Coordinates of C-alpha atoms in Angstrom, one line a residue:
Chain A
M1 CA -173.4 143.9 -99.5
F2 CA -170.3 144.5 -97.4
D3 CA -169.9 148.2 -96.5
P4 CA -166.2 148.9 -95.7
R5 CA -166.9 152.4 -94.2
E6 CA -169.6 151.1 -91.9
A7 CA -167.4 148.0 -91.0
A8 CA -164.4 150.2 -90.1
R9 CA -166.6 152.6 -88.0
K10 CA -168.1 149.7 -86.1
I11 CA -164.7 148.1 -85.4
I12 CA -163.2 151.3 -84.1
E13 CA -166.3 151.8 -81.9
D14 CA -166.0 148.2 -80.6
I15 CA -162.3 148.7 -79.8
R16 CA -163.1 151.9 -77.8
D17 CA -166.0 150.2 -76.0
T18 CA -164.0 147.1 -75.1
L19 CA -161.1 149.1 -73.7
K20 CA -163.2 151.7 -71.9
G21 CA -161.8 152.4 -68.5
V22 CA -158.6 150.5 -69.2
D23 CA -155.4 152.6 -69.1
D24 CA -153.0 149.8 -70.1
C25 CA -150.9 150.2 -73.3
I26 CA -151.3 148.0 -76.4
V27 CA -148.6 146.5 -78.6
A28 CA -149.4 146.1 -82.3
A29 CA -147.0 143.9 -84.2
V30 CA -147.1 144.9 -87.9
S31 CA -145.5 142.6 -90.5
G32 CA -146.4 144.9 -93.4
G33 CA -149.0 142.4 -94.6
V34 CA -152.5 143.6 -95.1
D35 CA -154.1 141.8 -92.1
S36 CA -151.7 142.9 -89.3
T37 CA -151.3 146.4 -90.7
T38 CA -155.0 147.0 -91.0
A39 CA -155.7 145.5 -87.5
S40 CA -153.0 147.7 -86.1
A41 CA -154.1 150.8 -87.9
L42 CA -157.7 150.4 -86.8
T43 CA -156.5 150.0 -83.2
Y44 CA -154.3 153.1 -83.6
L45 CA -157.2 155.1 -85.0
A46 CA -159.4 154.0 -82.1
L47 CA -156.9 154.6 -79.2
G48 CA -154.1 156.8 -80.5
D49 CA -150.6 156.8 -79.0
R50 CA -151.5 154.2 -76.2
V51 CA -150.9 151.8 -79.1
H52 CA -147.2 150.9 -79.9
P53 CA -146.9 149.7 -83.5
I54 CA -143.8 147.6 -83.7
F55 CA -142.1 145.7 -86.5
I56 CA -140.0 142.6 -85.6
D57 CA -137.2 142.1 -88.1
T58 CA -136.8 138.3 -88.1
G59 CA -133.9 138.3 -90.6
F60 CA -136.2 136.6 -93.1
M61 CA -137.6 139.8 -94.6
R62 CA -137.3 140.9 -98.2
K63 CA -134.7 143.5 -99.3
N64 CA -135.1 146.7 -97.3
E65 CA -138.6 145.5 -96.1
P66 CA -138.6 146.9 -92.6
Q67 CA -137.6 150.4 -93.8
L68 CA -140.1 150.3 -96.7
V69 CA -143.0 149.3 -94.4
R70 CA -142.1 152.0 -91.9
E71 CA -141.9 154.6 -94.6
S72 CA -145.1 153.7 -96.3
L73 CA -147.0 153.9 -92.9
R74 CA -145.4 157.2 -91.9
D75 CA -148.6 159.2 -92.3
I76 CA -150.7 156.6 -90.5
M77 CA -148.7 155.5 -87.4
P78 CA -145.2 155.5 -86.1
L79 CA -143.5 152.1 -86.5
E80 CA -140.6 151.0 -84.3
I81 CA -138.3 148.4 -85.7
Y82 CA -136.8 145.7 -83.4
N83 CA -134.0 143.7 -85.1
Y84 CA -133.9 140.1 -83.8
S85 CA -132.4 138.5 -86.8
E86 CA -129.3 137.1 -85.0
R87 CA -131.6 135.3 -82.5
F88 CA -133.6 133.7 -85.3
Y89 CA -130.5 132.7 -87.2
S90 CA -128.8 131.1 -84.3
E91 CA -131.8 128.9 -83.5
L92 CA -132.6 128.0 -87.1
L93 CA -129.3 127.6 -89.0
N94 CA -128.9 124.1 -90.5
K95 CA -132.4 123.0 -89.6
D96 CA -134.0 121.3 -92.7
D97 CA -137.4 119.9 -92.0
A98 CA -140.3 122.2 -93.0
E99 CA -142.4 121.6 -89.9
V100 CA -139.4 121.8 -87.5
K101 CA -138.4 125.1 -89.1
R102 CA -141.9 126.5 -88.7
K103 CA -142.2 125.4 -85.1
I104 CA -138.9 126.8 -84.0
F105 CA -139.7 130.1 -85.8
R106 CA -143.0 130.4 -84.0
G107 CA -141.4 129.7 -80.7
V108 CA -138.7 132.3 -81.1
F109 CA -141.2 134.8 -82.5
Y110 CA -143.4 134.5 -79.4
R111 CA -140.4 134.7 -77.0
V112 CA -139.3 137.8 -78.7
L113 CA -142.7 139.3 -78.6
D114 CA -142.9 138.4 -74.9
E115 CA -139.7 140.4 -74.3
V116 CA -141.1 143.4 -76.2
L117 CA -144.3 143.3 -74.2
A118 CA -142.4 143.1 -71.0
R119 CA -140.1 145.9 -72.0
L120 CA -143.0 148.2 -72.9
E121 CA -145.0 147.0 -70.0
C122 CA -148.2 146.5 -72.1
G123 CA -151.0 144.1 -71.2
Y124 CA -152.7 144.1 -74.6
M125 CA -151.6 143.1 -78.0
V126 CA -153.3 143.3 -81.5
Q127 CA -153.4 140.4 -83.8
G128 CA -154.6 140.4 -87.5
T129 CA -156.5 137.1 -87.2
I130 CA -159.2 136.8 -89.9
A131 CA -162.2 134.5 -90.1
P132 CA -160.6 131.5 -92.0
D133 CA -157.8 131.4 -89.3
W134 CA -160.2 130.3 -86.6
I135 CA -163.5 129.1 -88.1
E136 CA -162.0 125.8 -89.0
T137 CA -160.5 125.1 -85.7
L138 CA -163.9 125.3 -83.9
G139 CA -166.4 122.6 -84.0
G140 CA -169.4 125.0 -84.0
I141 CA -169.8 128.5 -85.2
K142 CA -171.3 131.0 -82.9
T143 CA -172.0 134.4 -84.5
Q144 CA -169.9 136.1 -81.9
H145 CA -168.5 139.6 -82.3
N146 CA -166.1 139.6 -79.4
I147 CA -162.8 141.0 -80.5
I148 CA -160.8 140.2 -77.4
G149 CA -159.5 137.0 -75.9
D150 CA -156.8 135.6 -73.6
L151 CA -153.4 134.4 -74.8
N152 CA -151.5 132.2 -72.4
I153 CA -148.2 131.8 -74.2
F154 CA -146.5 134.8 -72.5
R155 CA -145.0 135.2 -69.1
R156 CA -147.4 138.0 -68.3
R157 CA -151.1 137.7 -68.9
V158 CA -151.8 139.3 -72.2
K159 CA -155.1 140.1 -73.7
V160 CA -155.4 139.9 -77.4
I161 CA -157.4 142.3 -79.6
E162 CA -158.5 140.8 -82.9
P163 CA -160.4 143.5 -84.7
L164 CA -160.7 141.5 -88.0
R165 CA -161.8 138.1 -86.7
N166 CA -165.1 138.1 -88.5
L167 CA -163.8 139.2 -91.9
Y168 CA -162.3 137.6 -95.0
K169 CA -159.2 138.8 -96.8
D170 CA -161.0 140.6 -99.6
Q171 CA -163.0 142.5 -97.0
V172 CA -159.9 143.4 -95.1
R173 CA -158.4 145.0 -98.2
L174 CA -161.5 147.1 -98.7
I175 CA -161.3 148.4 -95.1
A176 CA -157.6 149.0 -95.5
R177 CA -158.3 151.2 -98.5
E178 CA -161.2 152.9 -96.7
I179 CA -159.1 154.0 -93.8
G180 CA -156.5 155.5 -96.0
L181 CA -153.7 152.9 -95.9
P182 CA -151.4 153.3 -98.9
E183 CA -152.2 151.3 -102.0
K184 CA -148.8 149.7 -101.6
I185 CA -150.2 148.1 -98.4
W186 CA -153.7 147.1 -99.3
R187 CA -152.7 145.8 -102.7
R188 CA -149.7 144.0 -101.3
Q189 CA -149.3 140.3 -102.0
P190 CA -149.4 138.2 -98.8
F191 CA -146.0 137.6 -97.2
P192 CA -145.9 134.7 -94.7
G193 CA -144.9 135.2 -91.1
P194 CA -141.8 133.1 -91.4
G195 CA -141.0 135.0 -94.6
L196 CA -138.0 133.9 -96.7
L197 CA -137.3 131.1 -94.2
I198 CA -139.9 128.9 -95.8
R199 CA -138.8 129.9 -99.3
T200 CA -135.2 128.7 -98.5
V201 CA -136.4 125.2 -99.0
G202 CA -134.7 122.5 -96.9
R203 CA -131.6 123.2 -94.8
L204 CA -131.3 126.9 -93.8
E205 CA -128.0 128.3 -94.8
L206 CA -127.2 132.0 -95.0
D207 CA -125.8 131.9 -98.6
K208 CA -129.0 130.2 -99.7
L209 CA -131.2 132.7 -97.8
N210 CA -129.3 135.6 -99.5
I211 CA -129.8 134.0 -102.9
V212 CA -133.6 133.8 -102.2
R213 CA -133.6 137.4 -101.2
E214 CA -131.8 138.5 -104.4
A215 CA -133.9 136.3 -106.6
T216 CA -137.2 137.5 -105.0
D217 CA -136.2 141.0 -105.7
I218 CA -135.7 140.2 -109.4
V219 CA -138.9 138.1 -109.7
E220 CA -141.0 140.8 -108.1
E221 CA -139.5 143.5 -110.3
I222 CA -140.3 141.7 -113.6
L223 CA -143.6 140.0 -112.7
R224 CA -145.1 143.1 -111.0
E225 CA -146.8 144.2 -114.2
Y226 CA -148.7 141.0 -114.5
S227 CA -150.3 141.8 -111.0
P228 CA -150.4 138.1 -109.9
S229 CA -151.9 137.5 -106.5
Q230 CA -148.6 136.2 -105.1
Y231 CA -145.3 135.9 -106.8
F232 CA -141.8 135.1 -105.5
A233 CA -138.7 132.9 -105.8
A234 CA -137.6 129.9 -103.8
A235 CA -134.3 128.0 -103.7
W236 CA -133.1 124.6 -102.9
E237 CA -130.1 122.4 -103.8
D238 CA -129.7 121.5 -107.5
A239 CA -129.5 117.8 -106.6
Y240 CA -131.5 114.8 -107.6
L241 CA -132.6 111.5 -106.2
D242 CA -131.0 109.5 -109.0
N243 CA -128.9 110.5 -111.9
S244 CA -130.9 109.1 -114.7
I245 CA -133.8 110.8 -116.4
A246 CA -137.2 109.1 -116.1
S247 CA -140.0 109.4 -118.6
L248 CA -143.8 109.0 -118.7
D249 CA -145.7 107.2 -121.4
S250 CA -146.8 110.6 -122.8
G251 CA -143.1 111.4 -123.7
I252 CA -142.5 113.7 -120.7
E253 CA -139.0 113.4 -119.3
Y254 CA -138.4 114.3 -115.7
R255 CA -136.0 114.1 -112.7
V256 CA -136.8 114.0 -109.1
F257 CA -135.3 116.6 -106.7
K258 CA -133.9 115.6 -103.4
A259 CA -135.6 118.6 -101.9
R260 CA -139.1 118.2 -100.6
A261 CA -142.0 120.6 -100.4
T262 CA -145.5 120.6 -98.9
G263 CA -148.7 120.1 -100.7
V264 CA -152.3 119.4 -100.0
R265 CA -154.2 116.4 -101.5
G266 CA -157.7 115.6 -100.5
D267 CA -157.6 117.6 -97.3
S268 CA -154.4 115.9 -96.1
R269 CA -150.9 117.5 -96.0
V270 CA -148.2 115.9 -98.0
Y271 CA -144.4 116.6 -97.7
S272 CA -142.7 115.0 -100.6
H273 CA -140.1 115.4 -103.4
M274 CA -140.6 117.7 -106.3
V275 CA -140.2 116.9 -110.0
L276 CA -138.3 118.8 -112.7
V277 CA -139.8 118.4 -116.1
T278 CA -136.7 118.4 -118.4
G279 CA -138.0 117.5 -121.8
L280 CA -141.0 116.8 -124.0
S281 CA -141.2 114.8 -127.1
G282 CA -143.5 116.3 -129.8
S283 CA -144.8 119.8 -129.8
H284 CA -146.6 121.3 -126.9
D285 CA -148.2 124.7 -126.8
L286 CA -148.2 126.8 -123.7
Y287 CA -151.6 125.6 -122.6
D288 CA -150.2 122.1 -122.6
L289 CA -147.3 123.1 -120.5
Y290 CA -149.6 124.5 -117.8
S291 CA -151.5 121.3 -117.5
L292 CA -148.4 119.0 -117.3
Y293 CA -148.8 118.7 -113.6
K294 CA -151.9 116.6 -114.3
R295 CA -149.6 113.9 -115.7
F296 CA -148.1 113.4 -112.2
E297 CA -151.5 113.3 -110.4
D298 CA -151.1 109.6 -109.5
K299 CA -147.5 109.9 -108.5
P300 CA -146.4 110.8 -104.9
Y301 CA -144.7 114.1 -105.8
S302 CA -145.6 117.4 -104.3
R303 CA -145.2 119.6 -107.4
S304 CA -144.0 119.9 -110.9
I305 CA -141.4 122.5 -112.0
L306 CA -140.9 123.3 -115.6
N307 CA -137.2 123.6 -116.5
I308 CA -136.3 127.0 -118.0
A309 CA -132.5 127.0 -117.9
P310 CA -129.9 125.6 -118.3
S311 CA -130.6 122.3 -120.0
E312 CA -128.1 120.3 -117.9
H313 CA -128.5 120.0 -114.1
G314 CA -127.4 118.3 -111.1
D315 CA -124.0 117.9 -109.7
G316 CA -125.4 119.1 -106.4
Q317 CA -123.2 122.2 -106.6
G318 CA -125.2 125.4 -106.5
Y319 CA -128.9 126.1 -106.0
F320 CA -131.9 125.7 -108.1
I321 CA -134.3 128.7 -108.2
S322 CA -138.1 128.1 -108.7
I323 CA -140.2 131.0 -109.9
R324 CA -143.7 130.9 -108.3
S325 CA -146.6 133.0 -109.5
V326 CA -150.3 132.3 -108.8
D327 CA -153.7 134.0 -109.1
T328 CA -156.4 133.6 -106.4
V329 CA -159.2 135.5 -104.8
D330 CA -159.1 134.0 -101.3
F331 CA -155.8 132.0 -101.3
M332 CA -157.7 128.8 -100.6
T333 CA -157.3 127.6 -104.2
A334 CA -154.8 129.1 -106.6
E335 CA -154.1 129.0 -110.4
V336 CA -150.7 129.4 -112.0
T337 CA -150.3 132.8 -113.7
R338 CA -150.0 132.6 -117.5
I339 CA -146.6 134.1 -118.3
D340 CA -144.9 134.3 -121.7
M341 CA -142.0 131.9 -122.1
G342 CA -139.9 134.9 -123.2
V343 CA -140.5 136.7 -119.9
L344 CA -139.6 133.5 -118.0
E345 CA -136.4 133.3 -120.0
E346 CA -135.6 136.9 -119.2
I347 CA -136.0 136.3 -115.5
S348 CA -134.0 133.2 -115.7
E349 CA -131.1 135.0 -117.4
R350 CA -131.0 137.5 -114.6
L351 CA -131.3 134.8 -111.9
L352 CA -128.4 132.8 -113.4
R353 CA -126.2 135.9 -112.9
I354 CA -126.5 135.5 -109.1
K355 CA -123.4 133.7 -107.8
G356 CA -124.3 130.2 -106.7
V357 CA -127.4 129.7 -109.0
A358 CA -127.1 126.6 -111.1
G359 CA -130.6 126.3 -112.6
V360 CA -134.0 128.0 -112.9
G361 CA -137.5 126.6 -113.3
F362 CA -141.2 127.7 -113.3
D363 CA -143.5 126.0 -110.9
I364 CA -146.7 124.9 -112.8
T365 CA -148.6 123.4 -109.9
P366 CA -151.8 125.0 -108.8
K367 CA -153.2 124.7 -105.2
P368 CA -154.3 121.9 -104.8
P369 CA -152.2 119.7 -105.1
A370 CA -149.5 122.2 -104.1
T371 CA -149.6 124.9 -101.5
I372 CA -148.7 128.4 -102.6
E373 CA -145.6 128.5 -100.4
Y374 CA -143.1 125.6 -100.3
E375 CA -142.9 124.7 -96.6
Chain B
M1 CA -184.0 129.1 -92.7
K2 CA -180.8 127.5 -91.3
V3 CA -178.4 125.2 -93.1
G4 CA -176.2 122.9 -91.1
I5 CA -172.7 122.1 -92.3
V6 CA -171.1 118.9 -91.0
N7 CA -167.4 119.7 -90.2
F8 CA -165.2 116.6 -90.8
G9 CA -162.2 118.9 -90.8
G10 CA -161.9 119.8 -94.5
Q11 CA -159.9 122.9 -95.4
Y12 CA -162.8 124.4 -97.5
N13 CA -165.5 124.1 -94.9
H14 CA -165.4 127.7 -94.0
L15 CA -165.8 128.6 -97.7
I16 CA -169.0 126.5 -97.7
Y17 CA -170.1 128.4 -94.7
R18 CA -169.4 131.7 -96.4
R19 CA -171.2 130.7 -99.7
V20 CA -174.3 129.7 -97.8
L21 CA -174.3 133.0 -95.9
E22 CA -174.0 134.8 -99.3
Q23 CA -177.2 133.2 -100.3
G24 CA -178.9 135.2 -97.6
V25 CA -179.7 132.3 -95.2
E26 CA -178.3 131.3 -91.8
A27 CA -175.6 128.7 -91.6
E28 CA -173.8 126.8 -88.8
L29 CA -170.9 124.4 -88.8
F30 CA -171.2 121.4 -86.4
G31 CA -169.1 118.5 -85.4
P32 CA -170.0 114.9 -86.5
E33 CA -170.9 113.9 -82.9
V34 CA -174.1 115.9 -82.7
P35 CA -177.0 113.5 -82.2
A36 CA -179.2 112.8 -85.2
E37 CA -182.4 114.2 -83.6
D38 CA -180.6 117.4 -82.8
I39 CA -179.5 117.8 -86.4
D40 CA -183.1 117.3 -87.6
R41 CA -184.4 119.8 -85.0
S42 CA -181.8 122.5 -85.7
Y43 CA -181.5 122.6 -89.5
D44 CA -183.7 122.8 -92.5
C45 CA -181.1 120.9 -94.6
V46 CA -177.6 119.7 -94.3
I47 CA -174.3 119.9 -96.2
V48 CA -171.9 117.0 -95.7
S49 CA -168.5 118.3 -96.7
G50 CA -164.8 117.4 -97.0
G51 CA -162.2 116.0 -94.6
P52 CA -159.1 113.8 -94.5
Q53 CA -160.9 110.6 -93.8
N54 CA -161.0 107.7 -96.2
I55 CA -164.2 105.8 -97.2
P56 CA -164.9 103.1 -96.2
E57 CA -162.3 102.4 -93.5
D58 CA -162.8 105.7 -91.5
I59 CA -166.6 105.5 -91.3
A60 CA -166.4 104.5 -87.7
R61 CA -164.7 107.8 -87.0
M62 CA -167.5 109.9 -88.6
G63 CA -169.8 110.1 -85.6
T64 CA -173.6 110.0 -86.0
I65 CA -173.5 111.1 -89.7
P66 CA -173.4 107.7 -91.4
R67 CA -176.6 106.7 -89.5
Y68 CA -178.2 110.1 -89.9
I69 CA -178.0 110.3 -93.7
P70 CA -180.2 107.3 -94.6
N71 CA -182.7 108.1 -91.9
T72 CA -183.6 111.7 -92.5
Y73 CA -186.1 113.3 -94.9
K74 CA -184.2 116.6 -94.9
P75 CA -182.4 117.7 -98.1
I76 CA -178.7 116.8 -98.1
L77 CA -175.9 118.0 -100.3
G78 CA -172.7 115.9 -100.2
I79 CA -169.4 117.5 -101.3
C80 CA -166.2 115.6 -102.1
L81 CA -165.8 113.3 -99.0
G82 CA -169.6 113.8 -98.5
H83 CA -170.2 112.6 -102.0
Q84 CA -168.2 109.5 -101.4
L85 CA -169.7 108.8 -98.0
I86 CA -173.3 109.1 -99.3
S87 CA -172.5 106.9 -102.3
Y88 CA -171.1 104.2 -100.1
L89 CA -173.9 104.3 -97.6
Y90 CA -176.4 103.7 -100.5
G91 CA -174.4 100.8 -101.9
G92 CA -172.0 102.6 -104.3
E93 CA -168.4 101.4 -104.8
I94 CA -165.4 103.6 -103.8
G95 CA -161.9 103.1 -105.2
L96 CA -158.7 104.8 -106.1
G97 CA -159.0 107.7 -108.5
S98 CA -157.4 111.1 -107.9
E99 CA -157.8 114.5 -109.4
F100 CA -156.2 117.8 -108.2
G101 CA -156.6 121.3 -109.4
V102 CA -158.7 121.9 -112.5
S103 CA -160.9 119.3 -114.3
I104 CA -163.5 119.8 -117.0
V105 CA -166.8 118.5 -115.6
Y106 CA -169.4 117.6 -118.3
V107 CA -172.9 118.1 -117.0
D108 CA -175.2 115.6 -118.7
H109 CA -178.3 116.1 -116.5
E110 CA -178.9 119.2 -114.5
D111 CA -181.7 117.8 -112.4
H112 CA -182.4 120.4 -109.7
I113 CA -178.9 120.7 -108.2
L114 CA -176.9 121.5 -111.3
R115 CA -179.4 123.8 -112.9
G116 CA -177.6 126.3 -115.1
L117 CA -174.3 124.4 -115.4
K118 CA -174.8 122.6 -118.7
P119 CA -173.0 121.7 -120.8
K120 CA -169.7 121.8 -118.9
I121 CA -167.7 123.8 -116.3
R122 CA -164.1 124.2 -115.2
A123 CA -164.2 122.7 -111.7
W124 CA -161.6 122.3 -109.0
E125 CA -161.0 118.9 -107.4
S126 CA -158.9 117.6 -104.6
H127 CA -159.4 113.9 -103.9
N128 CA -157.5 110.6 -103.8
R129 CA -160.5 108.3 -104.1
S130 CA -163.6 108.3 -106.3
V131 CA -167.0 106.7 -106.7
I132 CA -166.2 103.8 -109.1
N133 CA -169.8 102.5 -109.3
P134 CA -172.8 104.7 -108.4
P135 CA -175.3 103.4 -105.9
R136 CA -178.6 102.1 -107.2
N137 CA -181.5 104.5 -107.1
F138 CA -179.2 107.4 -107.9
D139 CA -178.7 109.1 -111.3
V140 CA -175.2 110.2 -112.4
L141 CA -175.5 113.8 -113.4
A142 CA -171.9 114.7 -114.5
R143 CA -168.5 113.2 -115.4
S144 CA -165.0 114.3 -116.1
D145 CA -162.5 112.7 -118.5
K146 CA -160.9 110.7 -115.7
I147 CA -163.6 110.2 -113.2
R148 CA -167.0 108.9 -114.4
V149 CA -169.1 109.9 -111.4
Q150 CA -168.9 113.6 -110.6
A151 CA -172.4 114.3 -109.4
L152 CA -175.3 112.2 -108.2
A153 CA -179.0 112.7 -107.4
H154 CA -181.3 110.3 -105.5
R155 CA -184.3 109.3 -107.6
R156 CA -186.8 109.9 -104.8
K157 CA -185.2 111.7 -101.9
P158 CA -183.7 115.2 -102.0
I159 CA -180.2 113.9 -101.7
Y160 CA -177.5 115.3 -104.1
T161 CA -173.8 114.9 -104.2
V162 CA -170.8 116.4 -106.1
Q163 CA -167.2 115.2 -106.3
F164 CA -165.9 118.7 -107.2
H165 CA -165.7 121.7 -104.9
P166 CA -168.4 124.3 -105.8
E167 CA -167.4 126.4 -102.8
V168 CA -164.0 127.5 -104.2
T169 CA -163.8 130.6 -106.3
H170 CA -162.0 128.8 -109.1
T171 CA -164.9 126.5 -109.8
E172 CA -167.1 128.1 -112.6
K173 CA -170.7 128.7 -111.5
G174 CA -170.1 127.0 -108.2
D175 CA -172.4 129.5 -106.5
L176 CA -175.3 128.1 -108.6
V177 CA -174.9 124.8 -106.8
F178 CA -175.6 126.5 -103.5
K179 CA -178.4 128.7 -104.9
N180 CA -180.0 125.5 -106.3
F181 CA -179.6 123.6 -103.0
I182 CA -181.1 126.5 -101.0
A183 CA -184.0 126.5 -103.4
I184 CA -184.5 122.7 -102.7
C185 CA -184.2 123.4 -98.9
R186 CA -187.0 126.0 -99.2
R187 CA -189.5 123.7 -101.0

């Protein structure tokens, strides 16, 4: 059985051993997610104030996120916030392809990190890499316990400390709890590195991003009591490929969004249009609604969204908000959270009050064939 | 005991690795270019898992494995793509037939590999193609409403295959498939 206390002790000892005789400083970039925070905290516990925990504000954070993360870690380690949102916005505004957005984001992120490393004159950095991040990319598995490697993307030679590289997410949470990180952190739902950028589906525009931020706040507030593994809002244009409503043999009426999202089918990535289920003939109980995505299994769409409100859509003016909520142990597969229609309607009512929101739906697609995030 | 896991690049391969470790035996992922005699020398049994390839047109890109499978006496478990590859190599027919997310898999015969899974499980699937006609000398052990061949067992050799993914946490009793396979490897 996995023993978090022993694992934490061993990691701290390994970090001290590895850096014995080195007097360089270490930058620990914390995103507030459980992996990076735990990796940074373990390094901080091992080496003390030679470690500089930093938080890079990309501009794609949730409401008040940088401050909340710093506050919740106050008793563990001091966190310095670097605001680079203008840099990220200027490189990403009006970009619309999912992969292009992710690649630009990654490029800017590393350039910014490079600047911080240079400014602080540190030769080491902590990364929250966990086992699934690298096992797949290697042909063969060697049972190695090295926690340090070279990273060649920076101007200066930087060594990377990866204290969690042999662990899985559930094990990381246990360690986080063990070393006294606040429950807010170890229970926290994952938040992707590119953050709200990839929930602002399609072209990045600031009004759309702000709507996603508002909507996420509302969805998190109401769904929190269900304790889903991951839950949030995403937005895209309320516009459709063609104006008519299509229907399946089974009496399901649907429209196809212009917006595209990523999915995974049989170990291949797909990037294709999403479907809005607008009507059903006959009666359907909630269980049926949750399996509607199966009806689109043989069609080339990335996911199925159940229409919540309003009933008419699609002059292309305004944004459509999708409510996403899934349950999973390891984030490799995910099931849609069962939520009462009444609650979805309550969320939808609040979302429709945000200026610019034209429609709301609930994403009923598990992973696979969808991914948890949209891009 | 050591289990070898062929890595064709499937996203769940590290979960298979983890599930095997959880059974208390050693495991290793290896690429499809490893020579057949090295596979036989290194492992007590082999799991052939998922990847983005299509059967049959991508078989040329699957290294030594298509020649290894019919020529070894070691126990083999094929999962998803592995299920389709093994079926094809033994004369089964592969065609279109997709399932994603949850499917109810009805277990008609447990044989050794599905022991404890009767009468049915909620299983997770992710495939665009399926086994349309099973190979001769294999018994069909399980089916779903949409896909008739969900699991196979060779009548004489210790070769077993499943179309669903026993390694993901959402598949009910998936760990039993690994437990059963390890027991077969130990015999």
